[in-house]
XYZ file of C-alpha atoms in Angstrom:
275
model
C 129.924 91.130 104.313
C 126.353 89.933 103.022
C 125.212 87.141 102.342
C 122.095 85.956 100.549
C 121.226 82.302 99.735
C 119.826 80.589 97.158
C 117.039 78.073 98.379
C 116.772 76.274 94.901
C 120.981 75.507 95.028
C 121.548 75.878 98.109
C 124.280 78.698 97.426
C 125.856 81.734 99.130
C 126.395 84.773 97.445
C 129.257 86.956 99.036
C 129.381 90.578 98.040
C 132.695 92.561 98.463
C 131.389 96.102 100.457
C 135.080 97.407 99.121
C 134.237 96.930 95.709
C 130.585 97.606 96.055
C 130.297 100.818 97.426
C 126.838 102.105 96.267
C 125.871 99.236 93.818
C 124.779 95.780 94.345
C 123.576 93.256 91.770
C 122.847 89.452 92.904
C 122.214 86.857 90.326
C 122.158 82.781 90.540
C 124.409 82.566 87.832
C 127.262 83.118 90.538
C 128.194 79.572 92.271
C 129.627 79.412 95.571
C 133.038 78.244 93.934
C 133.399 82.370 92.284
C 133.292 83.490 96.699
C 135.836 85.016 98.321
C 137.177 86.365 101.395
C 135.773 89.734 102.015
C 137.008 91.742 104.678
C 134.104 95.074 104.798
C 132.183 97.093 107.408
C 128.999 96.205 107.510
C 127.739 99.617 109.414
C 129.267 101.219 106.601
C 127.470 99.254 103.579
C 124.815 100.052 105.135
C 125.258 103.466 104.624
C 126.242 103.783 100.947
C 124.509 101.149 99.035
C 122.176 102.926 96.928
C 121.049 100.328 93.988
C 120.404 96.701 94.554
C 119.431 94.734 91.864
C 118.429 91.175 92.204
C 117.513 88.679 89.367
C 117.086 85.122 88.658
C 116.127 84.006 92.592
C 112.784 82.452 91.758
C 112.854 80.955 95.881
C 114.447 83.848 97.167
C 111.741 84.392 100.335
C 110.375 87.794 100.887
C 111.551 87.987 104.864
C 115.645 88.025 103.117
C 114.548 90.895 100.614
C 112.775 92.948 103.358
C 116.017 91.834 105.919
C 118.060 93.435 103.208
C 116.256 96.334 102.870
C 115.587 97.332 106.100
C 119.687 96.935 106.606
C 120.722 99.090 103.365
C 118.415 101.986 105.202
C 119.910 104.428 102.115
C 118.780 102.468 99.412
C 118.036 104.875 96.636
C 117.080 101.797 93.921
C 115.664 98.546 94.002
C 115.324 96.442 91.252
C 113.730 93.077 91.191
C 111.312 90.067 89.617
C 107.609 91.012 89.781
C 107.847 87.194 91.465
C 109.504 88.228 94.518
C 107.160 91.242 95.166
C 105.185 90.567 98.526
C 102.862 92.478 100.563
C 105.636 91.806 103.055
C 108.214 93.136 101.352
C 106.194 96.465 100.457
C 105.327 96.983 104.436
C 109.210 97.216 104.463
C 109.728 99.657 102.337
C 106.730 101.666 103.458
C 108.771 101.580 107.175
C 110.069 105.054 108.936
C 113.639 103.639 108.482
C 113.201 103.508 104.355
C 113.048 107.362 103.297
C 115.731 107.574 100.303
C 113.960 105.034 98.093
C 113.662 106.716 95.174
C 112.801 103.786 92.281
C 111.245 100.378 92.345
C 112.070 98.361 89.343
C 110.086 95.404 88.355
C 110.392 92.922 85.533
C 107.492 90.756 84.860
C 107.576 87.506 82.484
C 105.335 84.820 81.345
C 107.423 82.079 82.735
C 107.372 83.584 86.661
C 103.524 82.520 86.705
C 101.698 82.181 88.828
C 102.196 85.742 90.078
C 102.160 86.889 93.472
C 98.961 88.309 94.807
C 99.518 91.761 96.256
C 96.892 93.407 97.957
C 95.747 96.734 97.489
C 95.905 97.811 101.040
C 100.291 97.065 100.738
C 100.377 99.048 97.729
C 98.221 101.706 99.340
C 100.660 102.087 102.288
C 103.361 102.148 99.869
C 102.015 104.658 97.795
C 101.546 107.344 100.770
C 104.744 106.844 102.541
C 106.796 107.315 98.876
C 104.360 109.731 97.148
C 106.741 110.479 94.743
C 108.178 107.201 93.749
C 109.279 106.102 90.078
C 107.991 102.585 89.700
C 109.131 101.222 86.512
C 107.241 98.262 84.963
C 108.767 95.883 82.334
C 106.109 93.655 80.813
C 106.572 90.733 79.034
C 103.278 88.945 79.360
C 101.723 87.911 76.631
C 98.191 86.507 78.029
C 95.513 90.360 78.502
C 94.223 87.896 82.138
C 97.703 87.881 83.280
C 98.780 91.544 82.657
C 95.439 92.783 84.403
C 96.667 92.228 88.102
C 99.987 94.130 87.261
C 97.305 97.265 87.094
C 95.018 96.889 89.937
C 94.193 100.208 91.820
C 96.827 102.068 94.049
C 99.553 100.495 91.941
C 101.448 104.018 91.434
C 103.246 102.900 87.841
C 105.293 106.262 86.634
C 107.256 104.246 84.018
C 105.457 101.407 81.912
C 107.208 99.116 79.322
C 105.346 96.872 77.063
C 107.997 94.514 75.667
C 105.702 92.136 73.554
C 102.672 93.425 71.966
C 99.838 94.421 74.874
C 96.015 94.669 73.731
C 93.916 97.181 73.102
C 91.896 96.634 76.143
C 95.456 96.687 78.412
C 96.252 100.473 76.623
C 92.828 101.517 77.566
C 92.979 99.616 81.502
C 96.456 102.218 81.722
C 94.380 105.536 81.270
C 92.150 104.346 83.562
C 94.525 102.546 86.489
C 97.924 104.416 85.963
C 97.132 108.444 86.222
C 100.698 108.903 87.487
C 102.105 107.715 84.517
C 105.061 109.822 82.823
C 106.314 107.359 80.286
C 105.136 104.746 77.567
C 107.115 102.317 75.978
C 105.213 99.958 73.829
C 108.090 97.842 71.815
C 104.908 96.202 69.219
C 100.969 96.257 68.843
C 99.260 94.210 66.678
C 95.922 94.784 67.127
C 95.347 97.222 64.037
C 95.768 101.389 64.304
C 96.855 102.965 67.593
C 95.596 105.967 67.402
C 92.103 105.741 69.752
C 93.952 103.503 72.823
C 96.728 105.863 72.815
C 94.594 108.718 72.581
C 92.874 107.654 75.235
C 95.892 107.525 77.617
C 97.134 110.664 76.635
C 93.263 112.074 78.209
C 93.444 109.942 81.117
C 97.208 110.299 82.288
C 97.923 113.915 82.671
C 101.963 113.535 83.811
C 102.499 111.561 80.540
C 106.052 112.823 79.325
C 107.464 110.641 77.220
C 106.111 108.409 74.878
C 108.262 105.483 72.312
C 106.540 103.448 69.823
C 108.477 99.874 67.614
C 106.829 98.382 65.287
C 103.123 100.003 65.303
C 100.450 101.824 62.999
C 99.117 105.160 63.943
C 98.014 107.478 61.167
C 99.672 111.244 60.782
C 95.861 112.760 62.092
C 96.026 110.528 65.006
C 100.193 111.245 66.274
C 98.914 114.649 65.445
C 95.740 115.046 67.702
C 97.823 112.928 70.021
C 100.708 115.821 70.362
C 98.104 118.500 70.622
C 96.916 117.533 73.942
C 100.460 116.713 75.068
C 101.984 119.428 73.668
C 103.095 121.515 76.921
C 104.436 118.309 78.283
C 105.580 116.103 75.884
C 109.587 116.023 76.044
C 110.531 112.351 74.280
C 108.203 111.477 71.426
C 110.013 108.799 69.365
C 107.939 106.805 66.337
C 109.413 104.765 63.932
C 108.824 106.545 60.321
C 107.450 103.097 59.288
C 104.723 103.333 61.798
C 103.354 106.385 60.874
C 100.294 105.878 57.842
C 99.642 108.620 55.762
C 95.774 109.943 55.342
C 94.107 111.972 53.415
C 94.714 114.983 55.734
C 97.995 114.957 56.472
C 101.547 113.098 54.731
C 104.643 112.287 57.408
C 106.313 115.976 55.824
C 103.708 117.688 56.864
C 103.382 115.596 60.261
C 106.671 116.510 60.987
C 106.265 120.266 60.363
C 103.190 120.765 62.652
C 104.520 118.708 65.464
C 107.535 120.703 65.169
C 105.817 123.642 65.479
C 103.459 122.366 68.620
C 106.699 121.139 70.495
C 108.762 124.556 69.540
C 111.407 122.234 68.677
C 112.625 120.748 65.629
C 110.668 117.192 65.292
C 111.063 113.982 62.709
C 109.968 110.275 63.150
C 113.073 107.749 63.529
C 114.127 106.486 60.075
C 114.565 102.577 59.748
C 116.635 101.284 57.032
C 114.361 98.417 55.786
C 116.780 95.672 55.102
């Protein structure tokens, strides 16, 4: 049996090994009054947990995380608040005894501020002993100052998610700080046409794979130009049909037939209903 506690409530949390073989998800909105007896071999949890996800432990000190993980030695996933990140905890997964990590998940909002300082020495040690890490980032911040750490060098982000609208300047820091990056997920920009920041990442980031864009502008001759250089690499391209702005050059028909034809496979923007 684990246990974790909760510093703000003072709470256990009890998790079952018999009913959590290889997944494990803690979250403060379990009370001590929901535990259980648990009978469960610890040896053995520690041998088939593979995902851990933890959420909503804003006092949750870095020495239980890295306890945690240097227990579940064949932890595959971890998944956790940008707020809990420590250079502690990324020592620990940079140890000899953590080889089957194979993602880092973090989530990142406005209300989790101040964040955590991480130097880049931790991330650098991190970075060589899991070369080929997916670290997925889920933004939230609003505030271009407070998103700027989140990028700082040796930060390896493969997976980037923008879920409220990022800069221009941000777009631009990512083909400059993130050259590992294989997706883009930008849910809303609002800082006029897309086309030259995301242009500029697809120069700058050369793994860049897969690419989603909400509620956006980018004109038919940028998505265009943007596909080109992509083209032998580009496997998930989804735009909404109401993003894409027509120019003198090119209309979204005959977008869709020369993307088509760049991919070798049969391309058309997403079509939202407008209500």
């Amino acid at each position: 049996m684990l246990a974790l506690m909760n510093t703000a409530k003072l709470d256990f949390l009890d998790i079952a090994n018999d009913k959590f073989k290889t997944i494990m998800k803690i979250s403060n909105n379990d009370s001590s009054e929901q535990k259980k007896n648990h009978s469960g071999n610890d040896e053995d949890s520690s041998k088939t947990l593979q995902l851990l996800r933890i959420k909503g432990f804003p006092r949750l000190l870095p020495e239980g995380i890295e306890a945690l993980v240097n227990y579940c030695c064949y932890l595959q996933e971890l998944s956790l608040s940008y707020s809990l990140l420590s250079d502690e905890l990324l020592l620990a997964l940079s140890s000899e005894k953590q080889v089957q990590l194979e993602t880092l998940r973090l989530e990142v909002h406005p209300e989790t501020k101040p964040l955590p300082r991480v130097s880049d020495k931790a991330w650098f040690s991190f970075s060589n002993h899991l070369p080929n890490i997916n670290l997925v980032l889920l933004s939230y911040m609003t505030n271009e100052d407070d998103q700027s750490p989140l990028f700082a060098p040796y930060v390896p982000i493969t997976h980037l998610y923008f879920g409220e609208t990022p800069s221009e300047t941000m777009i631009l820091h990512i083909g400059y700080q993130c050259p590992r990056l294989v997706e883009l997920v930008i849910a809303a920009y609002g800082s006029g046409l897309l086309d030259r920041p995301l242009l500029f990442v697809a120069e700058h980031c050369p793994r860049l794979s897969a690419v989603a864009l909400g509620d956006c502008e980018i004109t038919c001759s940028g998505l265009l130009e943007f596909v080109t250089i992509c083209a032998k690499r580009l496997q998930i391209l989804y735009i909404w049909e109401t993003s894409l702005i027509e120019d003198s050059k090119l209309d979204i028909t005959t977008l869709s037939k020369n993307v088509s034809l760049l991919l070798g496979r049969t391309w058309v923007p997403e079509y939202i209903p407008l209500c």
